XYZ file of C-alpha atoms in Angstrom:
543
model
C 0.000 0.000 0.000
C 1.613 3.249 -1.091
C 4.440 1.648 -3.092
C 4.560 1.435 -6.870
C 4.358 -2.207 -7.941
C 4.184 -3.293 -11.554
C 0.783 -2.799 -13.134
C -1.674 -5.704 -12.800
C -2.951 -4.811 -16.304
C -1.407 -6.325 -19.408
C -0.883 -4.358 -22.637
C -4.123 -5.592 -24.181
C -6.133 -4.451 -21.168
C -4.410 -1.074 -21.110
C -5.160 -0.548 -24.797
C -8.793 -1.493 -24.217
C -9.016 1.197 -21.514
C -7.424 3.779 -23.804
C -10.026 2.905 -26.432
C -12.736 3.468 -23.826
C -11.297 6.904 -23.052
C -11.204 7.776 -26.761
C -14.862 6.759 -27.080
C -15.800 8.920 -24.099
C -13.981 11.935 -25.538
C -15.549 11.385 -28.956
C -19.011 11.628 -27.392
C -18.174 14.332 -24.852
C -16.143 16.903 -26.780
C -18.929 17.884 -29.221
C -21.117 18.812 -26.243
C -18.203 20.686 -24.702
C -17.718 22.685 -27.924
C -21.416 23.531 -28.052
C -21.493 24.815 -24.470
C -18.459 27.038 -24.993
C -20.561 29.388 -27.127
C -23.321 29.591 -24.522
C -20.764 30.249 -21.785
C -19.186 33.120 -23.755
C -22.617 34.695 -24.275
C -23.295 34.296 -20.570
C -20.028 35.990 -19.656
C -20.467 38.896 -22.077
C -24.065 39.503 -21.004
C -22.927 39.616 -17.376
C -20.236 42.138 -18.227
C -22.720 44.360 -20.032
C -25.524 43.912 -17.505
C -26.198 46.009 -14.387
C -23.208 45.943 -12.079
C -23.694 44.942 -8.466
C -23.546 47.858 -6.033
C -20.392 48.309 -4.038
C -20.608 46.826 -0.600
C -20.261 43.617 1.320
C -20.909 40.575 -0.856
C -20.194 36.904 -0.356
C -17.532 35.112 -2.354
C -15.961 38.244 -3.863
C -12.591 37.756 -2.221
C -9.597 38.074 -4.529
C -7.692 35.670 -2.306
C -7.843 32.208 -3.809
C -8.188 29.159 -1.572
C -4.923 27.557 -0.690
C -3.448 25.087 1.774
C -0.604 25.778 4.129
C 2.297 23.458 3.425
C 2.414 20.813 6.122
C 5.281 18.416 6.678
C 6.579 15.988 9.253
C 7.461 12.363 10.006
C 4.863 9.610 9.672
C 4.865 5.841 9.360
C 3.411 4.347 6.167
C 2.248 0.873 5.294
C 3.826 0.164 1.923
C 5.894 -2.296 -0.063
C 5.247 -5.892 -1.118
C 4.486 -7.426 1.277
C 3.309 -4.246 3.045
C 5.248 -3.189 6.121
C 5.083 -0.164 8.409
C 8.070 1.991 7.506
C 9.128 5.503 8.616
C 8.782 8.256 6.007
C 8.800 12.041 5.793
C 5.528 13.460 4.420
C 4.947 16.828 2.734
C 1.541 18.292 1.869
C 2.127 20.898 -0.850
C 0.160 24.118 -1.134
C -1.659 22.824 -4.225
C -3.117 19.845 -2.355
C -0.597 17.237 -3.458
C 0.815 14.804 -0.905
C 4.413 13.577 -1.260
C 6.416 11.192 0.887
C 10.176 10.699 1.119
C 12.376 8.047 2.691
C 13.752 10.629 5.122
C 13.702 14.350 5.841
C 17.119 14.910 4.261
C 15.846 13.592 0.917
C 13.160 16.284 0.933
C 15.539 19.057 2.036
C 18.083 18.115 -0.642
C 15.474 18.204 -3.406
C 15.388 14.448 -3.900
C 12.626 12.558 -5.673
C 9.769 11.419 -3.442
C 9.016 7.743 -2.921
C 5.484 8.523 -4.018
C 2.952 11.296 -4.451
C -0.745 11.742 -5.073
C -3.295 14.471 -5.681
C -5.797 14.337 -2.829
C -8.852 14.678 -5.070
C -11.644 12.328 -4.017
C -10.018 10.849 -0.928
C -11.753 10.285 2.407
C -9.915 10.286 5.740
C -10.528 7.676 8.417
C -8.803 7.832 11.800
C -10.213 4.594 13.189
C -8.481 1.318 12.358
C -11.630 -0.619 13.195
C -13.731 1.389 10.765
C -11.119 1.044 8.056
C -11.089 -2.741 8.439
C -14.884 -2.740 8.198
C -14.521 -0.768 4.969
C -12.148 -3.383 3.564
C -14.592 -6.123 4.562
C -17.372 -4.320 2.669
C -15.263 -3.969 -0.497
C -14.962 -7.739 -0.978
C -17.485 -9.436 1.319
C -16.458 -12.883 2.574
C -19.489 -15.078 3.078
C -17.761 -16.969 5.889
C -16.818 -13.799 7.755
C -13.669 -15.620 8.914
C -10.438 -13.672 8.410
C -8.190 -16.113 10.254
C -7.250 -17.946 7.055
C -5.916 -14.839 5.315
C -2.220 -14.357 4.742
C -0.842 -12.296 7.633
C -0.625 -8.547 6.946
C 1.117 -6.205 9.407
C -1.975 -3.987 9.356
C -3.975 -6.830 10.866
C -1.255 -8.039 13.238
C -0.487 -4.851 15.144
C -2.893 -2.170 16.363
C -2.217 1.344 15.119
C -2.580 3.988 17.800
C -2.891 7.126 15.664
C -3.808 6.026 12.115
C -4.597 8.145 9.070
C -6.266 6.047 6.372
C -6.838 7.751 3.021
C -9.543 5.882 1.104
C -10.545 6.506 -2.509
C -13.297 4.713 -4.467
C -11.002 4.107 -7.465
C -7.456 4.365 -6.155
C -5.027 2.469 -3.935
C -5.572 3.260 -0.270
C -2.853 5.114 1.642
C -2.222 3.989 5.217
C -0.271 6.279 7.547
C 0.301 6.461 11.272
C 1.301 9.442 13.425
C 3.416 9.296 16.569
C 0.961 11.189 18.793
C -2.676 12.170 18.916
C -1.721 15.819 18.423
C 0.254 14.976 15.268
C -2.650 12.872 14.012
C -5.062 15.768 14.483
C -2.810 18.321 12.762
C -2.290 15.980 9.799
C -6.012 15.222 9.595
C -6.892 18.920 9.423
C -4.180 19.605 6.847
C -5.201 16.660 4.668
C -8.855 17.671 4.841
C -7.853 21.099 3.560
C -5.978 19.534 0.661
C -8.920 17.294 -0.213
C -11.364 20.201 -0.422
C -8.882 22.405 -2.278
C -8.411 19.769 -4.975
C -12.098 18.921 -5.164
C -13.809 22.275 -5.744
C -11.601 23.736 -8.465
C -14.314 23.805 -11.148
C -17.157 24.891 -8.867
C -15.288 28.046 -7.807
C -14.719 29.211 -11.341
C -16.269 31.979 -13.390
C -14.213 31.055 -16.446
C -16.385 30.299 -19.493
C -14.512 27.055 -20.139
C -15.235 25.774 -16.608
C -18.931 26.590 -16.875
C -19.113 24.966 -20.310
C -17.312 21.864 -19.059
C -19.670 21.355 -16.096
C -22.726 21.836 -18.317
C -21.329 19.396 -20.868
C -20.739 16.795 -18.150
C -24.278 17.255 -16.880
C -25.773 16.830 -20.368
C -23.488 13.908 -21.186
C -24.602 12.084 -18.061
C -28.247 12.857 -18.755
C -27.875 11.277 -22.179
C -26.496 8.238 -20.342
C -29.657 8.167 -18.212
C -28.304 9.746 -15.009
C -30.463 12.688 -13.913
C -29.599 12.760 -10.215
C -27.010 15.051 -8.642
C -23.917 13.553 -7.055
C -20.253 14.332 -6.490
C -18.945 13.303 -9.900
C -17.764 16.856 -10.723
C -15.248 17.074 -7.876
C -11.741 17.657 -9.213
C -10.099 19.000 -12.347
C -11.565 18.446 -15.817
C -9.438 15.339 -16.439
C -10.250 13.960 -12.990
C -13.976 14.507 -13.550
C -13.953 12.657 -16.884
C -11.938 9.877 -15.237
C -14.572 9.522 -12.502
C -17.363 9.474 -15.093
C -15.706 6.655 -17.034
C -14.666 4.719 -13.906
C -18.296 4.648 -12.802
C -19.285 3.292 -16.183
C -16.555 0.639 -16.085
C -16.979 -0.447 -12.471
C -19.859 -2.948 -12.862
C -18.029 -4.870 -15.598
C -14.775 -4.774 -13.634
C -16.491 -6.297 -10.625
C -17.999 -9.103 -12.678
C -14.964 -9.872 -14.824
C -11.979 -9.401 -12.515
C -13.068 -9.489 -8.886
C -13.724 -13.272 -8.820
C -10.231 -13.951 -10.224
C -8.311 -11.953 -7.616
C -6.025 -13.943 -5.374
C -6.369 -14.046 -1.625
C -9.430 -13.706 0.557
C -11.137 -11.104 2.670
C -9.060 -8.032 3.401
C -6.031 -9.189 1.430
C -8.306 -9.575 -1.567
C -9.792 -6.127 -0.919
C -6.294 -4.629 -1.050
C -5.656 -6.414 -4.329
C -8.935 -4.966 -5.633
C -7.885 -1.401 -4.729
C -4.549 -1.945 -6.499
C -6.346 -3.139 -9.623
C -8.679 -0.124 -9.531
C -5.666 2.150 -9.060
C -4.046 0.729 -12.200
C -7.265 1.197 -14.191
C -7.658 4.729 -12.822
C -4.086 5.623 -13.789
C -4.588 4.521 -17.416
C -7.930 6.327 -17.696
C -6.612 9.523 -16.087
C -3.573 9.560 -18.392
C -5.815 9.121 -21.421
C -8.291 11.799 -20.324
C -5.464 14.241 -19.572
C -3.840 13.607 -22.950
C -7.151 13.999 -24.771
C -7.969 17.296 -23.075
C -4.439 18.599 -23.705
C -4.824 17.752 -27.381
C -8.142 19.614 -27.403
C -6.679 22.699 -25.685
C -5.381 24.520 -28.813
C -8.713 23.978 -30.585
C -10.566 25.179 -27.481
C -8.438 28.327 -27.235
C -9.038 29.148 -30.906
C -12.743 28.459 -30.544
C -13.057 30.687 -27.464
C -11.238 33.518 -29.230
C -13.402 33.145 -32.353
C -16.586 33.056 -30.280
C -15.500 36.155 -28.400
C -14.966 37.992 -31.699
C -18.297 36.937 -33.186
C -20.557 37.092 -30.125
C -19.475 40.340 -28.482
C -20.346 42.672 -31.419
C -23.808 41.104 -31.806
C -24.540 40.382 -28.155
C -27.391 42.908 -27.894
C -29.152 41.402 -30.890
C -28.612 37.878 -29.569
C -29.969 38.756 -26.143
C -33.036 40.414 -27.653
C -33.617 37.368 -29.844
C -33.153 35.076 -26.878
C -35.574 37.120 -24.772
C -38.190 37.018 -27.561
C -37.867 33.260 -27.966
C -37.878 32.719 -24.213
C -41.054 34.769 -23.890
C -42.834 32.744 -26.568
C -41.608 29.490 -25.078
C -42.642 30.571 -21.584
C -46.145 31.359 -22.771
C -46.306 27.953 -24.468
C -45.262 25.865 -21.474
C -46.257 28.051 -18.500
C -49.526 26.239 -17.828
C -48.263 22.629 -18.032
C -45.081 23.561 -16.193
C -46.923 25.275 -13.337
C -49.136 22.216 -12.984
C -46.087 19.950 -12.978
C -44.288 22.071 -10.381
C -47.394 22.221 -8.212
C -47.630 18.426 -8.137
C -43.959 17.519 -7.873
C -42.136 20.497 -6.362
C -44.327 22.675 -4.162
C -44.992 19.948 -1.615
C -41.291 19.181 -1.120
C -39.767 22.623 -1.659
C -40.043 23.972 1.914
C -38.319 20.884 3.298
C -35.579 20.932 0.667
C -34.977 24.663 1.006
C -34.670 24.539 4.757
C -32.378 21.507 4.639
C -29.984 23.142 2.179
C -30.187 26.544 3.845
C -29.347 25.054 7.234
C -26.093 23.735 5.792
C -24.979 27.210 4.727
C -26.337 28.962 7.802
C -24.450 26.615 10.115
C -21.145 27.545 8.507
C -21.931 31.277 8.445
C -23.045 31.264 12.078
C -19.690 29.734 12.991
C -17.960 32.450 10.925
C -19.865 35.109 12.862
C -18.784 33.542 16.137
C -15.175 33.324 14.960
C -15.143 36.969 13.884
C -16.729 38.077 17.160
C -14.017 36.257 19.100
C -11.371 37.879 16.919
C -12.819 41.347 17.480
C -12.967 40.758 21.229
C -9.320 39.711 21.187
C -8.380 42.730 19.077
C -10.245 45.093 21.383
C -8.626 43.576 24.451
C -5.103 43.904 23.029
C -5.630 47.480 21.841
C -7.022 48.565 25.181
C -4.010 47.070 26.917
C -1.192 48.223 24.624
C -2.466 50.364 21.724
C 0.060 50.690 18.927
C 0.156 50.778 15.147
C 2.376 47.707 15.049
C -0.061 45.739 17.228
C -2.989 46.835 15.055
C -1.197 45.716 11.875
C -0.386 42.366 13.488
C -3.989 41.767 14.515
C -5.340 42.811 11.117
C -2.876 40.422 9.481
C -4.138 37.637 11.755
C -7.665 38.264 10.457
C -6.438 37.880 6.900
C -4.752 34.586 7.767
C -7.813 33.093 9.486
C -9.102 31.221 6.395
C -5.792 29.401 6.012
C -5.565 28.283 9.649
C -6.976 24.720 9.632
C -7.436 24.692 13.414
C -9.526 27.875 13.439
C -11.492 26.996 10.309
C -12.261 23.528 11.641
C -14.857 25.211 13.888
C -16.678 26.432 10.776
C -16.164 23.282 8.736
C -17.495 21.066 11.516
C -20.812 22.915 11.451
C -21.209 22.170 7.737
C -20.345 18.520 8.356
C -23.035 18.207 11.016
C -25.619 18.887 8.334
C -24.712 15.684 6.494
C -27.346 13.694 8.356
C -30.060 16.063 7.154
C -28.679 15.992 3.624
C -28.958 12.201 3.565
C -32.730 12.636 3.847
C -32.706 14.030 0.310
C -31.284 10.850 -1.227
C -34.438 8.727 -1.410
C -36.954 11.271 -2.753
C -34.618 13.231 -5.025
C -31.593 11.048 -5.785
C -29.412 13.773 -4.232
C -25.974 12.261 -3.669
C -24.097 15.540 -3.908
C -23.841 16.126 -0.159
C -20.056 16.162 -0.348
C -20.120 18.883 -3.015
C -22.630 20.898 -0.985
C -20.641 20.589 2.232
C -17.463 21.560 0.336
C -19.374 24.574 -1.021
C -20.512 25.639 2.434
C -16.964 25.306 3.734
C -15.606 27.295 0.777
C -18.193 29.953 1.616
C -16.886 30.163 5.174
C -13.270 30.364 3.977
C -14.060 33.000 1.337
C -16.114 35.143 3.702
C -13.323 35.902 6.139
C -10.892 37.701 3.753
C -13.651 40.213 2.987
C -13.505 41.331 6.622
C -9.829 42.144 6.244
C -10.658 44.589 3.465
C -13.362 46.246 5.551
C -10.906 46.766 8.418
C -8.079 48.565 6.359
C -29.318 34.785 -32.707
C -30.623 31.137 -33.122
C -28.100 31.006 -35.960
C -25.416 31.424 -33.416
C -24.103 28.404 -31.510
C -24.572 30.521 -28.383
C -28.370 30.211 -28.745
C -30.087 26.824 -28.890
C -33.720 25.949 -28.257
C -32.646 23.308 -25.765
C -30.608 25.863 -23.833
C -33.369 28.480 -23.876
C -35.901 25.867 -22.802
C -33.760 24.864 -19.837
C -33.239 28.517 -18.912
C -36.983 29.168 -18.918
C -37.690 26.176 -16.681
C -34.803 27.125 -14.417
C -36.072 30.715 -14.198
C -39.573 29.646 -13.188
C -38.232 27.110 -10.711
C -35.814 29.651 -9.235
C -38.671 32.089 -8.703
C -40.338 29.475 -6.536
C -37.096 28.749 -4.695
C -36.542 32.485 -4.224
C -39.915 32.894 -2.568
C -39.249 29.927 -0.310
C -35.780 31.208 0.590
C -37.162 34.616 1.554
C -39.742 32.959 3.786
C -37.107 30.728 5.354
C -34.636 33.566 5.834
C -37.373 35.745 7.320
C -37.960 33.104 9.973
C -34.246 32.463 10.578
C -32.153 33.852 13.395
C -29.017 33.836 11.232
C -28.446 36.733 8.851
C -27.401 35.361 5.478
C -26.856 37.880 2.666
C -27.535 35.423 -0.131
C -28.634 38.110 -2.579
C -25.742 38.859 -4.872
C -23.870 35.634 -4.246
C -21.512 34.724 -7.064
C -18.842 32.195 -7.807
C -15.220 32.829 -6.920
C -12.443 32.943 -9.534
C -11.308 29.594 -10.943
C -8.118 28.342 -9.328
C -6.863 25.193 -11.074
C -5.082 24.187 -7.876
C -7.971 22.819 -5.812
C -10.118 22.799 -2.526
C -10.480 21.998 1.200
C -12.189 19.602 3.571
C -13.638 16.220 4.346
C -13.875 14.158 7.536
C -14.877 10.846 8.996
C -18.488 12.032 8.952
C -18.350 11.328 5.217
C -17.498 7.678 5.660
C -21.010 6.571 4.761
C -19.955 7.062 1.138
C -17.733 4.019 1.635
C -20.574 1.740 2.695
C -22.186 1.658 -0.736
C -20.398 0.417 -3.837
C -18.502 3.262 -5.528
C -20.465 4.610 -8.456
C -23.917 3.610 -7.177
C -26.510 6.340 -7.232
C -30.206 6.961 -7.654
C -31.482 7.864 -11.100
C -34.146 10.575 -11.147
C -36.206 11.194 -14.248
C -36.255 14.712 -15.714
C -39.001 16.990 -14.471
C -40.519 17.930 -17.827
C -39.545 16.686 -21.306
C -38.441 18.995 -24.068
C -41.191 20.094 -26.461
C -41.175 18.230 -29.753
C -39.034 19.708 -32.528
C -40.793 22.358 -34.522
C -43.113 23.421 -31.701
C -41.743 26.941 -31.941
C -40.206 28.624 -34.919
C -37.954 31.628 -34.648
């Protein structure tokens, strides 16, 4: 675990996976190209539209999320057969974890023994729970693990473990020397996980918006209408997750029965096989997107040149078509929403709002404590140097994992309520939502520091306008429900004017043991929810 053995895939299997990636890209890239035009129109219309008034707004910080570099000695289970061996670990500021044979190797610029991007990992700090997870990966009908080949992990208890589990990658097993070191590493690793995971969601770049929309439409065409956490990570990582979920059922049927060993040893072999498959798919997706990059850049530049001069005409045309379409579907849509949405909307709204409010309430408490501390220090020894120091400490709050853990924990506590949305709505995106709430808390604090010191165009499609009309009508309902909920809430939440933060390709922040229920179901399983209302038949409206 954690070493780099030879791949369990032969050349024929690797080529088959590369062919699968090529097929995915062949189907996906046309949708990506189509959404680039719509995203450029969206960006230009925002630039030309009414500007938000100056003042306090959420998520407008120019400071991008980052992770403080964290390093120190750990013990890792790695090698073949696996053994607990001392290493020196380094968590980079971009959310990558590296480990070296010793500290001197790191200080002298040596190559690490291994490294990984933390995207998609889950942290467990209980050895018992991790062993239960392994048992669930490859269930043994006998439930008897005494006949397995002896593994050090099973022979000796680990006092302060850090298990990094991933649905499609080899697990990483570490151990700290003390409980304090375990806690500091857990907080740092959680920051790296969230940083890597929310890179696309924080973006306002047209390409990021187009990519997420293309993924959504691609998955809908595959029959998946529910919301889950498939879009966590970079563009290549997202496409890798999409394909891994498609491949997983066949992999289980074809390869799992042939794996050697039993029980937990077999589960480890399964994670190593998945890791090899994931590596081939990720390499293929990355290469395909890199090859597409020059075409994408040219296309974005061409779209910018053609859309911007005619944007007013396009927006007028879009508004006219949207008005006609709205009049056509308003009655059936209102009836549909009344039957399927209105009954559930108050419950859904309050559940989602509670997640955000919990994090913001913790931010308020954290800021109040900081102001009390600042006031106390200034009353005792007022000085310009002391004031600058305290103001600087406010600016560093979002990057202090110990302080921010107070806020992040509140978002995590909402996970139980979010699970209630799975059965009726197929909502499996609780991790994305919790990450979003935690990003909101991290982005809110830097703002305080500043206070102290034509249809013929590919940009317009009937399908896109139709979705926008439905979304507009649905959002009006959600807006009304939010205002009612916020009016009855004790927590002030300035949601009006919320916007996404700039796109940082580096990554995200947090995840804890509370998320371990994602390990109990087979990776890639999710509820399929049928679309609310079908598209009107072609030719219903003519421009």
